[in-house]
PDB file of C-alpha atoms in Angstrom:
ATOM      1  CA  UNK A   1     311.763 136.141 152.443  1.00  0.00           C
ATOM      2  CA  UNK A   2     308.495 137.885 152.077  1.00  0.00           C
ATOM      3  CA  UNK A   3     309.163 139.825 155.433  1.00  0.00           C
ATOM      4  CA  UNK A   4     312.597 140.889 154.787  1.00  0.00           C
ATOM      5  CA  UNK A   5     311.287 142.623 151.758  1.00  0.00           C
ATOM      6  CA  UNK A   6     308.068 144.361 153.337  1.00  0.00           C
ATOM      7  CA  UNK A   7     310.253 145.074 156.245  1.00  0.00           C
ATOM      8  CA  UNK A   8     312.957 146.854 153.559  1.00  0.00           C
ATOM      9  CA  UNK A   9     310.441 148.815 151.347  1.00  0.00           C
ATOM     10  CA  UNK A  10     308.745 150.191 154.663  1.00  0.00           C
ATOM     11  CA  UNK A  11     311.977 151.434 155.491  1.00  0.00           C
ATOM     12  CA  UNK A  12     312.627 153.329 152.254  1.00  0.00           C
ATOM     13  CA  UNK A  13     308.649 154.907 152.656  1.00  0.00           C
ATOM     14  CA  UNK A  14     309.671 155.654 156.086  1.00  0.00           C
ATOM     15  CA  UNK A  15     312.653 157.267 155.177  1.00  0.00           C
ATOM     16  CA  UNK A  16     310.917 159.389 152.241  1.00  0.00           C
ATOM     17  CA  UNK A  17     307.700 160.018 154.469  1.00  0.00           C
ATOM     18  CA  UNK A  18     310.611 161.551 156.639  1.00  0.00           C
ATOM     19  CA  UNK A  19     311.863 163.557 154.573  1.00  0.00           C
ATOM     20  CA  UNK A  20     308.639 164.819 153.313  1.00  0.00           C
ATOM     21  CA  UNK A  21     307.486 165.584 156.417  1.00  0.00           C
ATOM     22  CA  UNK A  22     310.672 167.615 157.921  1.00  0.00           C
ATOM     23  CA  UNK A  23     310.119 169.837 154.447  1.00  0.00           C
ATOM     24  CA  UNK A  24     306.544 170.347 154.568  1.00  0.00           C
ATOM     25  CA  UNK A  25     307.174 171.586 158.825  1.00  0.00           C
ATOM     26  CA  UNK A  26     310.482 173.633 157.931  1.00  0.00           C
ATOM     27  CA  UNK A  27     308.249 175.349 155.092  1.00  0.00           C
ATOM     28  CA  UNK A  28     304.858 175.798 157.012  1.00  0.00           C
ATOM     29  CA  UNK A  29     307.684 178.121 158.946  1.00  0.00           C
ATOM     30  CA  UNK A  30     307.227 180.244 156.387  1.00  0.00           C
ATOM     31  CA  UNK A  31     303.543 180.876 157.135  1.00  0.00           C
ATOM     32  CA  UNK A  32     303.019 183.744 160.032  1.00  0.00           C
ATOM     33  CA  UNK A  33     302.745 182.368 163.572  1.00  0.00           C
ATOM     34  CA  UNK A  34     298.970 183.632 165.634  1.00  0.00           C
ATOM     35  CA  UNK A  35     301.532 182.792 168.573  1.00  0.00           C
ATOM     36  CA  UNK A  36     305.033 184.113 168.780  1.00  0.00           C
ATOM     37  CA  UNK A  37     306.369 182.295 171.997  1.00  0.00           C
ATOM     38  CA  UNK A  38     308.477 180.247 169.888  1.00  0.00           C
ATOM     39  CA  UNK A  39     310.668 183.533 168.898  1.00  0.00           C
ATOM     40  CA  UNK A  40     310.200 184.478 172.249  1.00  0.00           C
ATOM     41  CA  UNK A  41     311.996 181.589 173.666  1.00  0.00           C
ATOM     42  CA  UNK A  42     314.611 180.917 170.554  1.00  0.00           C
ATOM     43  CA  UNK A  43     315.740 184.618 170.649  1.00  0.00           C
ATOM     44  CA  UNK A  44     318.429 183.511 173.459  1.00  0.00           C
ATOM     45  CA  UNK A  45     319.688 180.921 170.718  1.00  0.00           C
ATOM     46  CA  UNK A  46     321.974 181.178 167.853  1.00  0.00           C
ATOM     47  CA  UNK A  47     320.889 181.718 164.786  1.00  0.00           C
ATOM     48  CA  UNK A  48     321.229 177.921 163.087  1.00  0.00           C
ATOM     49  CA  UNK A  49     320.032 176.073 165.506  1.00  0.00           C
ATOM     50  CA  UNK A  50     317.038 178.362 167.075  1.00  0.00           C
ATOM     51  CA  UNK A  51     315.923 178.100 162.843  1.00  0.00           C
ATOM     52  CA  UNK A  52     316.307 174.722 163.642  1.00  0.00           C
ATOM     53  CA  UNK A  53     314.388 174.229 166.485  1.00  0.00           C
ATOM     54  CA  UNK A  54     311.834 176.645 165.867  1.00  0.00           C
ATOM     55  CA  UNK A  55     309.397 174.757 163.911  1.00  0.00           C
ATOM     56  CA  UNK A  56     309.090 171.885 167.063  1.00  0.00           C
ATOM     57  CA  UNK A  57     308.330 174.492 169.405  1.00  0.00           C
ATOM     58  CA  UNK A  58     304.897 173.871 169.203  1.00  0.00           C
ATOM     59  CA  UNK A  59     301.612 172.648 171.534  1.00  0.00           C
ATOM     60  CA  UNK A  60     302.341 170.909 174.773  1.00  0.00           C
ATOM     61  CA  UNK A  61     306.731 171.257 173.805  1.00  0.00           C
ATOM     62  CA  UNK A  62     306.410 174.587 175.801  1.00  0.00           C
ATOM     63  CA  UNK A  63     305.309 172.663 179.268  1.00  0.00           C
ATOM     64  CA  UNK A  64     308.033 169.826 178.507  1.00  0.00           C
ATOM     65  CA  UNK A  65     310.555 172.737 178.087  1.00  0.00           C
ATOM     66  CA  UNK A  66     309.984 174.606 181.173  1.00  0.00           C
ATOM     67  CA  UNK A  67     309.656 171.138 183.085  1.00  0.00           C
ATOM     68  CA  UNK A  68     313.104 169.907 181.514  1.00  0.00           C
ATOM     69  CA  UNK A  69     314.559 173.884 182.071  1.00  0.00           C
ATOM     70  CA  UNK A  70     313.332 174.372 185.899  1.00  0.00           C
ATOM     71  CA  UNK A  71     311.818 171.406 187.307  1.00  0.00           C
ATOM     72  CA  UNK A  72     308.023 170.984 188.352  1.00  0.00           C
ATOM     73  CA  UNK A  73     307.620 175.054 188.615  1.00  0.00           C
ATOM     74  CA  UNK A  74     303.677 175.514 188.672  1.00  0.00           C
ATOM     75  CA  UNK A  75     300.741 173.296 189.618  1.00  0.00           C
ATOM     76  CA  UNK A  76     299.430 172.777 186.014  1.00  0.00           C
ATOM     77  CA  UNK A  77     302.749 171.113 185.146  1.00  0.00           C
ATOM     78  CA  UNK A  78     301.920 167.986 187.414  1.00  0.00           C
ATOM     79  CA  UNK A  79     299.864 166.779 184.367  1.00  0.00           C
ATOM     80  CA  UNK A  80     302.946 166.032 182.629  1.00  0.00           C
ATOM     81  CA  UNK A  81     305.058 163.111 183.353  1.00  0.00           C
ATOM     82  CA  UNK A  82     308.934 163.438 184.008  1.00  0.00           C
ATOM     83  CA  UNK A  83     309.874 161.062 181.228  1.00  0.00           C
ATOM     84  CA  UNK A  84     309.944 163.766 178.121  1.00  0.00           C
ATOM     85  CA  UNK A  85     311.652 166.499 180.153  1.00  0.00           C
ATOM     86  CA  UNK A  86     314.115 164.123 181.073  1.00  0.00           C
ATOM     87  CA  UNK A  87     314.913 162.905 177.450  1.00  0.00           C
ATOM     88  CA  UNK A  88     314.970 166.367 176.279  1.00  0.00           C
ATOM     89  CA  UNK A  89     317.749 167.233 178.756  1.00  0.00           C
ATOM     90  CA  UNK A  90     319.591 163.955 178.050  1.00  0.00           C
ATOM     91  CA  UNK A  91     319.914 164.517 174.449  1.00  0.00           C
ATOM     92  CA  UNK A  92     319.863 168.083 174.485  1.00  0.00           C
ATOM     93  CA  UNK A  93     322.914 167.861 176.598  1.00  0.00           C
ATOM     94  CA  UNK A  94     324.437 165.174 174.211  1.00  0.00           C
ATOM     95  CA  UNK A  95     323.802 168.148 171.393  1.00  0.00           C
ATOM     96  CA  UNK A  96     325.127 170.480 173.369  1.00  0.00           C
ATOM     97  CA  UNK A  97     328.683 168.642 173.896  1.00  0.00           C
ATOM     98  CA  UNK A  98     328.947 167.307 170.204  1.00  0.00           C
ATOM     99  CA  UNK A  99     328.294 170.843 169.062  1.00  0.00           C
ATOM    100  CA  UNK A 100     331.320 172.180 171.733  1.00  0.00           C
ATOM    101  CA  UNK A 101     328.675 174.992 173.507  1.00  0.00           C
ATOM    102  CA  UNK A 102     329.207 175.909 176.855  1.00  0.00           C
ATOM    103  CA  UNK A 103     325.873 175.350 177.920  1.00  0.00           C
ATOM    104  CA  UNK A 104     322.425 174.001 176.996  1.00  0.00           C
ATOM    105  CA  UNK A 105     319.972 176.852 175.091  1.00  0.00           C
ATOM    106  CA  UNK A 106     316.335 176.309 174.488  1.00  0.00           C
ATOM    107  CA  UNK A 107     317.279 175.132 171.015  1.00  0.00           C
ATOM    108  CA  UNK A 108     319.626 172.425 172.464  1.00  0.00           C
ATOM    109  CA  UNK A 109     316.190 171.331 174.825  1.00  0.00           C
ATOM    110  CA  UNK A 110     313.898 171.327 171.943  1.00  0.00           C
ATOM    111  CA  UNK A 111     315.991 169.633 169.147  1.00  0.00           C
ATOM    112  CA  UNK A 112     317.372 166.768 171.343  1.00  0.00           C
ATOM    113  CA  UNK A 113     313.526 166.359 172.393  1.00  0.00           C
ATOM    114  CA  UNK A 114     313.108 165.967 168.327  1.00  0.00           C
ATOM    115  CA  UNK A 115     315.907 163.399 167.902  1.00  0.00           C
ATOM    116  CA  UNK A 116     314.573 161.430 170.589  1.00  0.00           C
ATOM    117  CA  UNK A 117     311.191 161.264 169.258  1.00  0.00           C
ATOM    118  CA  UNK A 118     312.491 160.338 165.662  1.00  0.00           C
ATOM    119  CA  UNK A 119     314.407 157.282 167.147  1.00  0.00           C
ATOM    120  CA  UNK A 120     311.212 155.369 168.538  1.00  0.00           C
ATOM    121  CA  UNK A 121     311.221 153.095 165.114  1.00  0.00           C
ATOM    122  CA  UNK A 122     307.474 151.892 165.392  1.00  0.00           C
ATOM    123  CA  UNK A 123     306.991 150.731 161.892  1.00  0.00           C
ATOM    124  CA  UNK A 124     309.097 147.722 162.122  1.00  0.00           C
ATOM    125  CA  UNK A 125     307.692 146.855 166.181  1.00  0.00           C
ATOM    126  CA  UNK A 126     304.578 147.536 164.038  1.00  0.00           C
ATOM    127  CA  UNK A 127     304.710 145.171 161.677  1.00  0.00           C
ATOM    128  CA  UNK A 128     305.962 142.820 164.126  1.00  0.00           C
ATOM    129  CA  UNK A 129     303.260 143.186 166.532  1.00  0.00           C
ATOM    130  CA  UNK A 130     300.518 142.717 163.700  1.00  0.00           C
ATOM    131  CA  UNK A 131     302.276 139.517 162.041  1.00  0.00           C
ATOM    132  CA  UNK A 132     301.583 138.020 166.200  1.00  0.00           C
ATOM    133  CA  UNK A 133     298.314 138.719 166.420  1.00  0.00           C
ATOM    134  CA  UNK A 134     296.977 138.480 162.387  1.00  0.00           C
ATOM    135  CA  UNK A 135     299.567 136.076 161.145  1.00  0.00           C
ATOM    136  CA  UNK A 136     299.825 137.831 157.852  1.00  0.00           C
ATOM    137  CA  UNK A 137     302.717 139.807 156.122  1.00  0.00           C
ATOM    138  CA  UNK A 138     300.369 141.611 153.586  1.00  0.00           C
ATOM    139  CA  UNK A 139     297.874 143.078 156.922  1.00  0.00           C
ATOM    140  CA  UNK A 140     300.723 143.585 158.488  1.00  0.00           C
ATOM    141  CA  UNK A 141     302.063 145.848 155.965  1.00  0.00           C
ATOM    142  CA  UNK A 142     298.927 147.136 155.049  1.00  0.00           C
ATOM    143  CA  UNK A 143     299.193 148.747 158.476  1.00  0.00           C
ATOM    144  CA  UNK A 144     302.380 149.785 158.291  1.00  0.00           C
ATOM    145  CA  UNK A 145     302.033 151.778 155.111  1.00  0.00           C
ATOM    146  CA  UNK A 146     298.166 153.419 156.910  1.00  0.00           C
ATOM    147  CA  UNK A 147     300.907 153.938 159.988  1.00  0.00           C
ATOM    148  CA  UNK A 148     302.882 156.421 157.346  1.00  0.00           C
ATOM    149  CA  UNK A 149     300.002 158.582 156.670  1.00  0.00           C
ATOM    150  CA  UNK A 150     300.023 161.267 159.482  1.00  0.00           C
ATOM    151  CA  UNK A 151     296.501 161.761 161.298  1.00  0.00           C
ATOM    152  CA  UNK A 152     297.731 164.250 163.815  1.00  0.00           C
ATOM    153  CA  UNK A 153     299.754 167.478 162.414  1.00  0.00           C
ATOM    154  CA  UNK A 154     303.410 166.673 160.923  1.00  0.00           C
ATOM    155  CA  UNK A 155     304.990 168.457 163.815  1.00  0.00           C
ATOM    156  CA  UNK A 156     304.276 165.926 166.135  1.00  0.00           C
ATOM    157  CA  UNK A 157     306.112 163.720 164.593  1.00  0.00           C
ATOM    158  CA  UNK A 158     309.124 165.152 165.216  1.00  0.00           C
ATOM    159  CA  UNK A 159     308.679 167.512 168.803  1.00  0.00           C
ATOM    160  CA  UNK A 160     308.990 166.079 171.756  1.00  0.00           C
ATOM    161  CA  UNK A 161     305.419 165.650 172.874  1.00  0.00           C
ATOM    162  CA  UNK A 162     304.538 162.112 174.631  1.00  0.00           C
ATOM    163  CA  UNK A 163     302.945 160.663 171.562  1.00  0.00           C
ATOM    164  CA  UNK A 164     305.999 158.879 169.772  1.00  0.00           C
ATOM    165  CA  UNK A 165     307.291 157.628 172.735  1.00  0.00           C
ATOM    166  CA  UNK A 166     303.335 156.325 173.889  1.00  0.00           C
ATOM    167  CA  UNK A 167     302.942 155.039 170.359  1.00  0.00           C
ATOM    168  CA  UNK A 168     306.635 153.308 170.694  1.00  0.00           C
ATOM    169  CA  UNK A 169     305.959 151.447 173.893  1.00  0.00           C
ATOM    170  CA  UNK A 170     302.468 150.915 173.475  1.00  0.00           C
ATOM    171  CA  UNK A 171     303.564 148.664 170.202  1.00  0.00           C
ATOM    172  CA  UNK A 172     306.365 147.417 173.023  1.00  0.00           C
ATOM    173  CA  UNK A 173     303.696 146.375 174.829  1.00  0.00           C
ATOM    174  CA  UNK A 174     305.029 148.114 177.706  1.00  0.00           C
TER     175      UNK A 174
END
């Protein structure tokens, strides 16, 4: 079946466009910062998992980390909706129990923010959503493989900003 197999080899891209990506961010690291709040904030972390987080601690992460730390704090943060902060202390508290610590760190915030983000699986509700409205496997996949190429930097991607869970839902249609 001609979907199955489109459906299968967008998979394996996504998979390798992954991986890609999560080596290109973890070796931008490697480029000096103009902005050091990130070591600011992971200094309170140990050592593997603040190098972990550190390259997702980036652009609009910092508002979704105090929000998900403290609560609705300052006036500015009304702009942001509760829904990130809440799945960054959801998983971060999941990472926090599988890893045995006795409490949450910024690291545990940011990278369960990250997982979250990397389980909204748009390329298949993707393809889906373009075989309804076009009626044809090779637009739909067409789309799928433009849907690979990042137009936003690769940290997004993977932080836990609103725009893979928007993306996600907006395929949902919800």
């Amino acid at each position: 079946d001609l979907r199955r197999r489109h459906l299968h080899t967008l998979r394996v891209i996504s998979v390798a466009t992954l991986i890609l990506t999560l080596f290109l961010t973890y070796t931008a690291t490697q480029i000096p910062l103009f902005d050091s709040s990130p070591q600011i904030l992971l200094s309170q972390a140990d050592g593997a998992l603040a190098k972990t987080a550190f390259p997702l601690l980036r652009w609009d992460t910092f508002h979704f980390l105090h929000i998900a730390q403290e609560g609705y704090v300052y006036e500015y943060e009304w702009a942001f909706f509760p829904g990130t902060p809440f799945v960054m202390r959801t998983f971060g508290e999941l990472l926090r129990r599988l890893g045995g610590s006795e409490q949450s760190t910024v690291a545990h915030l940011v990278l369960g923010g990250g997982l979250a983000s990397l389980s909204c699986g748009t390329t298949t509700t993707l393809y889906d959503l373009t075989m309804h409205h076009f009626g044809s496997p090779s637009i739909a996949y067409l789309t799928c493989l433009l849907l690979m190429i990042p137009s936003s930097p690769a940290t997004l991607r993977f932080s836990a900003c609103t725009e893979p869970f928007f993306t996600y839902f907006s395929y949902r249609g919800q």
